[in-house]
Coordinates of C-alpha atoms and ligand atoms in Angstrom, one line a residue:
P20 CA 7.3 95.5 56.7
I21 CA 7.1 96.5 53.0
L22 CA 6.8 92.9 51.9
Q23 CA 4.3 92.2 54.7
R24 CA 2.2 95.2 53.7
H25 CA 2.0 93.7 50.2
A26 CA 1.3 90.2 51.5
W27 CA 4.4 88.8 49.8
R28 CA 2.6 89.1 46.5
A29 CA 4.8 89.0 43.4
D30 CA 2.3 90.9 41.3
R31 CA 3.0 93.9 43.6
L32 CA 6.6 93.8 42.6
V33 CA 6.7 97.3 41.0
Q34 CA 5.1 98.8 44.1
I35 CA 7.5 96.9 46.4
L36 CA 10.5 98.0 44.4
R37 CA 9.3 101.6 44.6
E38 CA 8.9 101.5 48.4
V39 CA 12.2 99.7 48.9
Q40 CA 14.0 102.3 46.9
E41 CA 12.3 105.1 48.9
A42 CA 13.7 103.4 52.0
V43 CA 17.2 102.7 50.9
D44 CA 17.7 105.0 47.8
F45 CA 18.5 102.3 45.3
I46 CA 17.9 98.6 44.6
S47 CA 21.3 96.7 44.6
D48 CA 21.7 93.2 43.1
E49 CA 21.8 91.9 46.6
T50 CA 18.5 93.6 47.5
A51 CA 17.0 92.2 44.2
A52 CA 18.2 88.7 45.1
H53 CA 16.7 89.0 48.6
L54 CA 13.4 90.1 47.1
A55 CA 13.4 87.2 44.7
E56 CA 13.8 84.8 47.5
A57 CA 11.2 86.3 49.7
L58 CA 8.6 86.6 46.9
K59 CA 9.5 83.1 45.6
I60 CA 10.1 84.3 42.0
P61 CA 13.1 84.0 39.7
Y62 CA 15.9 86.5 40.3
A63 CA 15.7 87.3 36.6
Q64 CA 12.2 88.7 37.0
V65 CA 13.2 91.1 39.8
H66 CA 16.3 92.1 37.8
S67 CA 14.5 92.7 34.6
T68 CA 11.6 94.6 36.2
R69 CA 14.0 96.8 38.1
D70 CA 16.1 97.5 35.0
F71 CA 13.1 98.3 32.8
Y72 CA 11.8 101.4 34.6
A73 CA 13.6 104.7 34.4
F74 CA 12.8 105.6 38.1
F75 CA 14.5 102.4 39.6
Y76 CA 18.2 102.5 40.2
R77 CA 20.6 99.6 40.6
E78 CA 23.4 101.8 41.9
N79 CA 23.5 104.7 44.3
R80 CA 22.2 107.9 42.6
G81 CA 22.4 110.0 45.8
R82 CA 20.0 110.8 48.5
Y83 CA 18.7 113.6 46.3
R84 CA 18.0 112.5 42.8
V85 CA 17.2 115.6 40.6
L86 CA 15.6 115.0 37.2
F87 CA 14.9 117.9 34.8
S88 CA 11.8 117.5 32.7
D89 CA 13.0 117.6 29.0
N90 CA 9.9 118.0 27.0
I91 CA 10.2 120.6 24.2
T92 CA 8.0 123.0 26.2
D93 CA 10.5 122.8 29.1
R94 CA 13.3 123.5 26.6
M95 CA 11.4 126.5 25.3
A96 CA 11.1 127.8 28.9
G97 CA 14.9 127.5 29.4
N98 CA 15.4 124.2 31.2
Q99 CA 18.9 123.7 29.7
A100 CA 20.3 126.9 31.2
L101 CA 18.9 125.9 34.5
F102 CA 20.3 122.4 34.3
E103 CA 23.8 123.8 33.5
H104 CA 23.5 126.3 36.4
M105 CA 22.6 123.5 38.9
S106 CA 25.4 121.3 37.5
K107 CA 27.9 124.0 38.1
R108 CA 26.6 125.0 41.5
L109 CA 26.7 121.4 42.7
K110 CA 29.8 120.5 40.7
L111 CA 28.0 117.6 39.0
E112 CA 28.3 115.8 35.7
P113 CA 25.0 114.8 34.2
G114 CA 24.0 111.2 35.2
K115 CA 26.8 110.9 37.8
V116 CA 26.5 111.0 41.5
S117 CA 28.5 113.6 43.5
D118 CA 31.7 112.3 45.2
D119 CA 30.0 112.4 48.6
G120 CA 27.1 110.3 47.3
L121 CA 24.7 113.1 48.1
V122 CA 23.1 114.1 44.8
S123 CA 22.8 113.4 41.1
I124 CA 21.3 115.3 38.3
D125 CA 20.0 114.2 34.9
Y126 CA 17.2 114.7 32.4
C127 CA 13.9 112.8 32.2
S128 CA 11.0 112.7 29.8
C129 CA 8.0 115.1 30.1
T130 CA 6.7 115.3 33.7
G131 CA 3.2 116.6 32.8
M132 CA 3.8 120.1 34.1
C133 CA 4.0 121.8 30.7
D134 CA 1.7 124.7 31.7
Q135 CA 4.0 125.6 34.6
G136 CA 7.4 124.6 33.6
P137 CA 10.3 124.3 33.5
A138 CA 9.7 121.5 36.0
I139 CA 12.0 119.1 37.8
L140 CA 11.5 116.0 40.0
V141 CA 13.5 115.6 43.2
N142 CA 13.1 112.0 44.4
N143 CA 10.0 111.9 42.2
R144 CA 8.4 114.9 43.8
A145 CA 7.5 117.5 41.2
I146 CA 8.7 121.1 41.5
T147 CA 7.3 123.6 39.1
R148 CA 8.2 127.1 37.8
M149 CA 11.9 126.7 38.0
T150 CA 14.1 129.9 37.9
L151 CA 17.7 130.5 38.5
R152 CA 16.8 131.8 41.9
R153 CA 14.9 128.6 42.7
V154 CA 17.8 126.5 41.5
D155 CA 20.1 128.4 43.9
E156 CA 17.7 127.8 46.8
I157 CA 17.4 124.1 45.9
C158 CA 21.2 123.8 45.8
D159 CA 21.4 125.3 49.3
L160 CA 18.8 122.9 50.6
I161 CA 20.6 119.9 49.1
R162 CA 24.0 121.0 50.4
G163 CA 22.4 121.6 53.9
Q164 CA 20.9 118.0 53.6
V165 CA 17.4 119.4 54.5
P166 CA 14.8 116.6 54.2
L167 CA 12.4 117.1 51.3
D168 CA 9.4 117.5 53.5
K169 CA 11.0 120.6 55.1
W170 CA 11.4 122.3 51.8
P171 CA 9.1 125.3 51.1
A172 CA 5.6 124.1 50.2
E173 CA 5.5 126.7 47.5
F174 CA 8.1 124.7 45.5
F175 CA 5.6 121.8 45.2
R176 CA 2.5 123.9 44.3
V177 CA 0.8 122.5 41.2
D178 CA -1.9 124.7 39.8
D179 CA -4.9 123.5 37.8
N180 CA -4.9 126.4 35.3
I181 CA -8.4 125.7 34.1
R182 CA -9.0 128.4 31.4
R183 CA -12.2 127.2 29.7
A184 CA -14.7 125.0 31.3
D185 CA -17.6 123.2 29.7
M186 CA -19.8 120.3 30.9
L187 CA -17.1 118.4 32.8
L188 CA -14.8 121.1 34.3
G189 CA -17.7 123.6 34.9
T190 CA -20.2 121.4 36.7
P191 CA -19.9 120.8 40.5
H192 CA -19.7 117.2 41.6
E193 CA -22.2 115.8 44.0
P194 CA -20.7 112.7 45.6
G195 CA -22.6 109.5 45.0
K196 CA -25.3 111.1 42.7
A197 CA -23.9 109.5 39.5
V198 CA -23.5 106.1 41.1
R199 CA -27.1 106.2 42.4
A200 CA -28.3 107.3 39.0
A201 CA -26.5 104.4 37.3
I202 CA -28.0 101.9 39.8
A203 CA -31.5 103.3 39.2
R204 CA -31.0 102.7 35.5
G205 CA -30.0 99.1 36.1
R206 CA -27.1 97.2 34.5
D207 CA -28.7 96.7 31.1
G208 CA -30.1 100.3 31.3
M209 CA -26.7 101.8 31.9
L210 CA -25.1 99.8 29.1
A211 CA -27.9 100.9 26.8
E212 CA -27.3 104.6 27.7
M213 CA -23.6 104.1 27.1
K214 CA -24.4 102.8 23.6
L215 CA -26.7 105.7 22.9
S216 CA -24.0 108.2 24.0
N217 CA -21.5 106.8 21.5
L218 CA -18.8 107.8 24.0
R219 CA -15.3 107.1 22.6
G220 CA -12.1 106.6 24.7
R221 CA -10.2 109.8 25.4
G222 CA -6.8 108.2 25.6
G223 CA -6.1 108.6 21.9
A224 CA -7.3 105.5 20.1
G225 CA -11.0 106.5 20.3
F226 CA -12.5 103.0 20.7
T227 CA -16.2 103.0 21.6
T228 CA -16.5 102.6 25.3
A229 CA -19.8 100.6 25.3
V230 CA -18.3 98.0 22.9
K231 CA -15.4 97.5 25.4
W232 CA -17.8 97.2 28.3
E233 CA -20.2 94.8 26.6
A234 CA -17.3 92.5 25.5
C235 CA -16.0 92.4 29.1
R236 CA -19.5 91.8 30.5
N237 CA -20.1 88.9 28.1
A238 CA -16.7 87.3 28.8
P239 CA -17.5 84.2 30.9
A240 CA -14.5 84.2 33.2
T241 CA -14.5 85.9 36.6
P242 CA -13.4 88.0 38.5
R243 CA -13.5 91.0 36.2
Y244 CA -11.5 94.1 36.6
I245 CA -11.7 97.8 35.9
V246 CA -8.5 99.7 35.3
C247 CA -8.2 103.4 35.1
N248 CA -5.3 104.4 32.9
A249 CA -3.7 107.4 34.6
D250 CA -0.3 106.9 33.1
E251 CA -0.5 110.2 31.2
G252 CA 2.9 110.2 29.6
E253 CA 2.4 111.8 26.2
P254 CA 4.6 114.9 26.0
G255 CA 2.5 118.0 26.4
T256 CA -0.5 116.3 28.1
F257 CA -1.5 117.2 31.7
K258 CA -5.4 117.1 31.7
D259 CA -5.5 113.8 33.8
R260 CA -3.3 115.5 36.4
V261 CA -6.0 118.2 36.9
L262 CA -8.8 115.7 36.8
L263 CA -7.1 113.6 39.5
Q264 CA -6.2 116.6 41.6
S265 CA -9.6 118.3 41.5
Y266 CA -12.2 115.9 40.0
A267 CA -11.2 112.6 41.6
G268 CA -14.8 111.9 42.7
R269 CA -15.8 111.7 39.0
V270 CA -12.9 109.4 38.1
F271 CA -13.6 107.0 40.9
E272 CA -17.4 107.1 40.5
G273 CA -16.9 106.4 36.8
M274 CA -15.0 103.3 37.8
V275 CA -17.7 102.2 40.2
I276 CA -20.3 102.6 37.4
A277 CA -18.2 100.6 35.0
A278 CA -17.8 97.9 37.6
Y279 CA -21.6 97.8 38.2
T280 CA -22.3 97.6 34.5
V281 CA -19.8 94.9 33.6
G282 CA -19.9 93.0 36.9
A283 CA -16.4 93.7 38.1
S284 CA -15.2 93.3 41.7
H285 CA -11.9 95.0 41.7
G286 CA -10.4 98.2 40.3
F287 CA -6.9 99.7 39.8
L288 CA -5.9 103.2 39.2
Y289 CA -2.5 103.1 37.5
L290 CA -1.0 106.5 38.3
R291 CA 2.1 107.7 36.5
G292 CA 5.2 107.9 38.8
E293 CA 5.6 111.6 38.1
Y294 CA 2.3 112.2 39.9
L295 CA 3.5 110.8 43.2
Y296 CA 2.3 113.9 44.9
L297 CA -1.3 112.9 44.1
L298 CA -1.0 109.5 45.8
Q299 CA -1.8 110.5 49.4
P300 CA -4.8 112.7 48.5
L301 CA -6.2 110.1 46.2
E302 CA -5.8 107.4 48.9
A303 CA -7.7 109.7 51.3
Y304 CA -10.5 110.2 48.8
L305 CA -10.9 106.5 48.4
A306 CA -11.1 106.1 52.2
G307 CA -13.9 108.7 52.2
M308 CA -15.7 106.8 49.5
R309 CA -15.5 103.6 51.6
A310 CA -16.9 105.4 54.6
A311 CA -19.8 106.8 52.5
G312 CA -20.6 103.3 51.2
L313 CA -19.5 104.1 47.6
L314 CA -16.9 101.4 47.8
G315 CA -16.9 98.1 49.6
R316 CA -19.8 95.6 50.0
D317 CA -23.3 95.9 48.7
I318 CA -22.6 99.4 47.2
G319 CA -25.7 101.5 46.9
G320 CA -27.7 98.8 48.7
V321 CA -27.3 96.4 45.8
A322 CA -26.9 93.0 47.3
G323 CA -23.7 91.4 46.0
F324 CA -22.3 94.5 44.3
D325 CA -18.9 94.5 45.9
F326 CA -16.1 96.7 44.5
D327 CA -13.0 98.4 45.7
I328 CA -10.1 100.3 44.1
E329 CA -6.4 100.2 44.7
I330 CA -3.8 102.6 43.4
H331 CA -0.6 101.4 41.6
L332 CA 2.2 103.9 40.9
G333 CA 4.2 103.7 37.6
A334 CA 7.9 104.2 37.6
G335 CA 8.8 106.3 34.5
A336 CA 8.0 104.2 31.5
Y337 CA 6.0 105.9 28.7
V338 CA 5.1 102.7 27.0
C339 CA 3.0 101.6 30.1
G340 CA 0.3 104.0 28.7
E341 CA -0.3 101.2 26.2
E342 CA -3.0 99.1 27.9
T343 CA -1.4 95.7 27.7
A344 CA 2.0 97.1 28.8
L345 CA 0.1 98.7 31.7
I346 CA -1.4 95.3 32.7
E347 CA 2.0 93.7 32.6
S348 CA 3.2 96.4 35.0
L349 CA 0.2 95.9 37.3
E350 CA 1.2 92.2 37.4
G351 CA 4.7 93.2 38.7
K352 CA 6.6 92.8 35.4
A353 CA 8.4 94.9 32.9
G354 CA 5.8 96.9 31.0
R355 CA 6.2 95.4 27.5
P356 CA 3.1 95.4 25.3
R357 CA 1.5 92.0 24.8
V358 CA 0.6 90.3 21.6
R359 CA -3.0 90.9 20.7
P360 CA -5.5 89.1 20.5
P361 CA -6.5 88.1 23.0
F362 CA -7.6 91.6 24.1
P363 CA -7.8 92.7 27.7
V364 CA -11.6 92.6 27.6
T365 CA -11.4 88.8 27.6
S366 CA -7.9 88.2 28.9
G367 CA -6.4 91.1 30.8
Y368 CA -5.2 91.4 34.3
M369 CA -4.2 87.9 35.5
G370 CA -5.8 86.6 32.3
K371 CA -9.2 87.7 33.4
P372 CA -11.7 90.1 31.6
T373 CA -10.5 93.6 32.1
V374 CA -11.8 97.0 31.0
V375 CA -9.0 99.7 30.7
N376 CA -10.4 103.2 30.4
N377 CA -8.7 106.6 30.4
V378 CA -9.2 109.1 33.3
E379 CA -11.2 111.5 31.2
T380 CA -13.4 108.7 29.7
L381 CA -14.4 107.6 33.2
C382 CA -15.4 111.2 34.1
K383 CA -17.6 111.2 31.0
V384 CA -19.4 108.1 32.3
T385 CA -20.7 110.0 35.3
E386 CA -22.3 112.6 33.0
I387 CA -24.0 109.8 30.9
A388 CA -25.3 108.1 34.1
L389 CA -26.8 111.4 35.3
H390 CA -28.2 112.8 32.0
G391 CA -28.5 109.8 29.7
G392 CA -26.9 108.8 26.4
T393 CA -29.3 110.8 24.1
W394 CA -28.4 114.1 25.9
Y395 CA -24.7 113.3 25.7
E396 CA -24.9 112.3 22.0
A397 CA -26.4 115.7 21.0
I398 CA -23.1 117.4 22.0
G399 CA -20.1 117.6 19.7
T400 CA -20.0 116.0 16.2
K401 CA -21.5 112.8 14.7
Q402 CA -18.5 110.6 15.3
S403 CA -17.1 112.5 18.2
T404 CA -19.7 113.1 20.9
G405 CA -19.4 115.2 24.0
T406 CA -16.6 117.5 25.0
K407 CA -12.8 117.2 24.9
I408 CA -10.2 118.7 27.3
L409 CA -7.1 120.1 25.7
S410 CA -3.8 120.6 27.5
V411 CA -2.5 123.8 26.0
A412 CA 1.1 124.7 26.4
G413 CA 4.0 126.4 24.5
D414 CA 3.9 129.8 22.9
C415 CA 0.7 131.4 24.2
A416 CA -0.3 133.9 26.9
R417 CA -2.6 131.5 28.8
P418 CA -1.4 127.9 29.0
G419 CA -3.7 125.4 30.8
L420 CA -6.9 123.3 30.3
Y421 CA -9.5 124.2 27.7
E422 CA -12.7 122.2 27.4
Y423 CA -14.6 122.4 24.1
A424 CA -17.4 120.5 22.4
F425 CA -15.7 118.3 19.8
G426 CA -15.5 120.1 16.4
V427 CA -13.7 123.2 17.6
R428 CA -11.2 124.7 15.1
I429 CA -7.5 124.9 15.8
A430 CA -7.7 128.7 15.1
Q431 CA -10.4 129.1 17.8
V432 CA -8.2 127.4 20.5
L433 CA -5.2 129.6 19.4
E434 CA -7.3 132.7 19.8
D435 CA -8.7 131.7 23.2
C436 CA -5.3 131.0 24.7
G437 CA -3.6 134.1 23.3
A438 CA -1.3 132.5 20.7
Q439 CA -0.9 135.4 18.2
D440 CA 2.1 134.3 16.1
A441 CA 1.8 130.5 16.0
I442 CA 3.4 128.9 13.0
A443 CA 2.7 125.3 14.1
V444 CA 0.7 123.2 16.6
Q445 CA 1.7 119.7 17.6
V446 CA -1.7 118.0 18.4
S447 CA -1.8 114.8 20.5
G448 CA 1.8 114.9 21.6
A449 CA 5.0 113.6 20.1
S450 CA 3.1 110.7 18.5
G451 CA 0.5 113.0 17.0
V452 CA 0.4 115.4 14.1
C453 CA 2.2 118.6 13.4
L454 CA -0.1 121.2 11.8
S455 CA 1.1 124.2 9.9
E456 CA -0.6 127.6 9.7
R457 CA -2.5 126.5 6.5
E458 CA -4.2 123.8 8.6
F459 CA -5.5 126.0 11.5
G460 CA -9.0 125.8 10.0
R461 CA -9.1 122.1 10.8
R462 CA -11.2 120.7 13.7
I463 CA -10.5 118.7 16.8
A464 CA -12.6 115.5 16.2
F465 CA -12.1 111.9 15.3
E466 CA -13.3 112.8 11.8
D467 CA -10.5 115.3 11.3
V468 CA -7.7 115.8 13.9
P469 CA -8.0 113.2 16.7
T470 CA -6.2 113.8 20.0
A471 CA -5.6 112.5 23.4
G472 CA -5.4 116.1 24.6
S473 CA -1.9 117.5 24.1
F474 CA -1.9 120.8 22.2
M475 CA 1.7 122.3 21.9
I476 CA 2.0 125.7 20.2
F477 CA 5.1 126.9 18.4
G478 CA 5.6 130.6 17.6
K479 CA 7.5 132.1 14.7
Q480 CA 10.7 132.3 16.6
R481 CA 10.8 128.4 17.0
D482 CA 12.8 126.0 14.9
L483 CA 10.6 123.0 14.0
F484 CA 13.6 120.9 13.2
E485 CA 14.6 121.1 16.9
V486 CA 11.0 120.3 17.9
A487 CA 11.2 117.1 15.9
R488 CA 14.7 116.3 17.1
N489 CA 13.4 116.5 20.7
F490 CA 10.7 114.0 19.9
A491 CA 13.1 111.7 18.1
H492 CA 15.3 111.6 21.3
F493 CA 12.1 111.0 23.3
F494 CA 11.1 107.9 21.3
A495 CA 14.7 106.4 21.2
H496 CA 14.7 106.7 25.0
E497 CA 11.2 105.3 25.6
S498 CA 11.3 102.4 23.1
C499 CA 10.9 99.2 25.3
G500 CA 13.2 97.3 22.9
F501 CA 10.9 94.4 22.4
C502 CA 10.7 94.6 18.6
T503 CA 13.5 95.3 16.1
P504 CA 11.9 98.0 13.9
C505 CA 11.2 100.2 16.9
R506 CA 14.3 99.4 18.9
V507 CA 16.7 100.1 16.0
G508 CA 14.6 102.5 14.0
T509 CA 14.0 105.0 16.8
V510 CA 17.8 105.1 17.5
L511 CA 18.7 105.5 13.9
M512 CA 16.2 108.3 13.5
K513 CA 17.6 110.1 16.6
E514 CA 21.2 109.7 15.2
I515 CA 20.3 111.0 11.8
M516 CA 18.6 114.0 13.4
D517 CA 21.7 114.6 15.5
K518 CA 23.9 114.3 12.4
I519 CA 21.8 116.9 10.5
A520 CA 21.9 119.2 13.6
D521 CA 25.8 118.9 13.5
G522 CA 25.7 120.2 9.9
R523 CA 26.8 116.8 8.5
G524 CA 23.5 115.7 7.1
T525 CA 22.9 115.5 3.3
Q526 CA 20.0 114.7 1.0
Y527 CA 20.8 111.1 1.7
E528 CA 19.8 111.5 5.4
M529 CA 16.6 113.3 4.4
N530 CA 15.6 110.3 2.3
E531 CA 16.7 108.0 5.1
L532 CA 14.3 109.7 7.6
L533 CA 11.4 109.1 5.4
R534 CA 12.5 105.5 4.6
L535 CA 12.7 104.8 8.4
Q536 CA 9.2 106.1 8.9
Q537 CA 8.0 103.5 6.2
V538 CA 9.7 100.8 8.3
L539 CA 8.5 102.0 11.8
K540 CA 4.8 102.5 10.9
P541 CA 3.9 99.1 9.6
G542 CA 6.6 97.0 11.3
S543 CA 6.4 98.0 14.9
H544 CA 4.6 95.9 17.5
C545 CA 2.7 98.7 19.3
G546 CA 1.6 102.3 18.9
L547 CA 4.8 103.7 20.2
G548 CA 6.9 102.5 17.3
Q549 CA 4.1 103.0 14.8
T550 CA 3.9 106.7 15.6
A551 CA 7.5 107.4 16.5
G552 CA 8.3 108.9 13.1
N553 CA 5.2 111.0 12.7
A554 CA 6.7 114.3 13.9
V555 CA 9.8 113.9 11.8
A556 CA 7.8 113.0 8.7
D557 CA 5.4 115.9 9.2
T558 CA 8.1 118.5 9.7
V559 CA 10.2 117.2 6.8
Q560 CA 7.1 117.7 4.7
K561 CA 5.8 120.9 6.1
F562 CA 8.9 122.7 7.4
R563 CA 11.5 121.5 4.9
P564 CA 13.6 124.7 5.0
A565 CA 14.3 124.1 8.7
Y566 CA 16.1 120.9 7.6
E567 CA 17.6 122.0 4.3
R568 CA 19.5 125.0 5.7
R569 CA 21.5 122.6 7.8
L570 CA 22.4 120.2 5.0
A571 CA 26.0 119.9 3.8
E572 CA 26.4 120.6 0.0
T573 CA 27.6 117.1 -0.8
D574 CA 25.8 113.8 -1.6
F575 CA 27.0 112.0 1.5
V576 CA 29.0 112.6 4.7
P577 CA 29.8 109.6 6.8
A578 CA 28.3 109.5 10.3
F579 CA 31.8 108.8 11.8
D580 CA 34.3 111.7 11.4
L581 CA 37.6 109.8 11.0
D582 CA 39.8 113.0 10.8
A583 CA 38.4 114.3 14.0
A584 CA 38.9 111.0 15.7
L585 CA 42.6 111.2 14.8
S586 CA 43.1 114.5 16.6
R587 CA 44.5 112.8 19.8
A588 CA 47.0 110.9 17.6
R589 CA 48.1 114.1 16.0
E590 CA 48.5 115.7 19.5
L591 CA 50.7 112.8 20.7
A592 CA 52.8 112.9 17.5
G593 CA 53.2 116.7 17.9
R594 CA 52.2 117.5 14.3
D595 CA 49.2 119.2 12.8
D596 CA 50.3 120.0 9.3
A597 CA 48.1 119.3 6.2
A598 CA 49.6 115.9 5.6
A599 CA 48.5 114.8 9.1
H600 CA 44.9 115.3 8.1
L601 CA 42.7 113.1 6.0
G602 CA 41.4 115.1 3.2
E603 CA 41.1 115.3 -0.6
E604 CA 44.8 115.8 -1.0
A605 CA 45.8 113.0 1.4
Ligands
SF4_26 FE1 8.4 98.1 22.5 FE2 8.6 99.9 20.5 FE3 8.0 97.4 19.9 FE4 6.2 99.0 21.2 S1 7.0 99.3 19.1 S2 6.8 96.8 21.6 S3 7.6 100.2 22.5 S4 10.0 98.1 20.9

């Protein structure tokens, strides 16, 4: 029935694998071979797609698969102590399945719950506000083999935590009004308003939305596609989660308006796998839009304006936030970034013209349809029009969403969220920029500090070396392995950070870190590798004492400790005198 539901379409492979795993807990080689045969695609394609995504398993990982979110904000909230407690209670080793095949426990990358962490995923369902008590309750439920849908609903509560609302978060949504306004303006009129607005993408890169739309509209091939990038994986970011949970109408109507303007007939919402809990409500919302005539045929009474949206779920790959990797994933493949050009606007999904816009960007489109580009352009700064939503987390009294007109100073955000003793702010996630106290007068804007929305605050008790080390581990884990500078460079960076953490780093390692950044930035194929060294380079420069106090007082210490490696041999030989050790004297 799973294959039937997906019409035996190979481009649905990621969705098929997800549903198969839900049904049988893991995807064995035999299952993969069966799928390849049924879908009439090479076994290697099923194999490589399965093995690419962190949330697909080739072996049994238990009926309950527990993953602890391991963003730096989860660590600051005590996730490691909770992890150890659960491991002990369930008698588990990290990454291994219990002897009875019931449960496994491990870490995963940021789950987008930083304002209410520490968080975990159990079979991809998010559980927030973890405490020792909650760990005990979950252990009892697992041991009692209680099905997940019988667990207390409170465990799965995800709050919006909207702390400061402006034109997007503070305005009630009237279903259909923005779509009707866009249709009244006409296709050319709507594109003209988009140009006037100077709206720039909210996913991080800040590309002008109207330029993207116009290029897609002018591309001769059909059909055209609209893709909403809801693969919000940047550590510390959770604004799209709230927009999809409580402002879904704006996101979907933004897609309808984009489709109307560029002449697209089909849309995809690519939802990150960590937000599985949103799938059902979003499907229900789409059904309501179909019933109201906002999706389907002749939308808004415009003859021939046919458009519908389907939801694809990701499976735990940060790199799929990159638009061409996302398109590969939509086509049922491993999410590896494509070589560009050609760009998606001319050759995207299935080689056809495709617009990929971020969730927040599409919400902004509805505002422009309603009020016009000139109105929108008057808000914010010259090169950064409108408002920006920040996902604020870390050392502050009131974590959550804050919406400001572009141009707000870092110090203002810190004051509003109750961060009194901040020494650093990591803006735009692990790939962004680390600002020290001296830079708190800077502004959130493309002209100064651009951001996709993540705003992580570190108080004076924090060790910025450990913050950068967490990010180095993140990138080594998330590199897709396609290009050598990133595949090797991110692992080397992680290992050097670990060596320094062990007290075996020297000035040589400090120089190596900066040298690696010089290789990663220009040499990597996509944004992941190009930005992977940012946090390390920033903290080396701005928080150097956090590194230097760990350095050994020699010029070089080898990464491999030969003397320690010989301890087993000494044990077997029954001697541990000075001559049995490698040292200066030996
Ligand atoms: Fe993959 Fe990293 Fe290369 Fe991007 S930079 S293509 S993530 S290996």
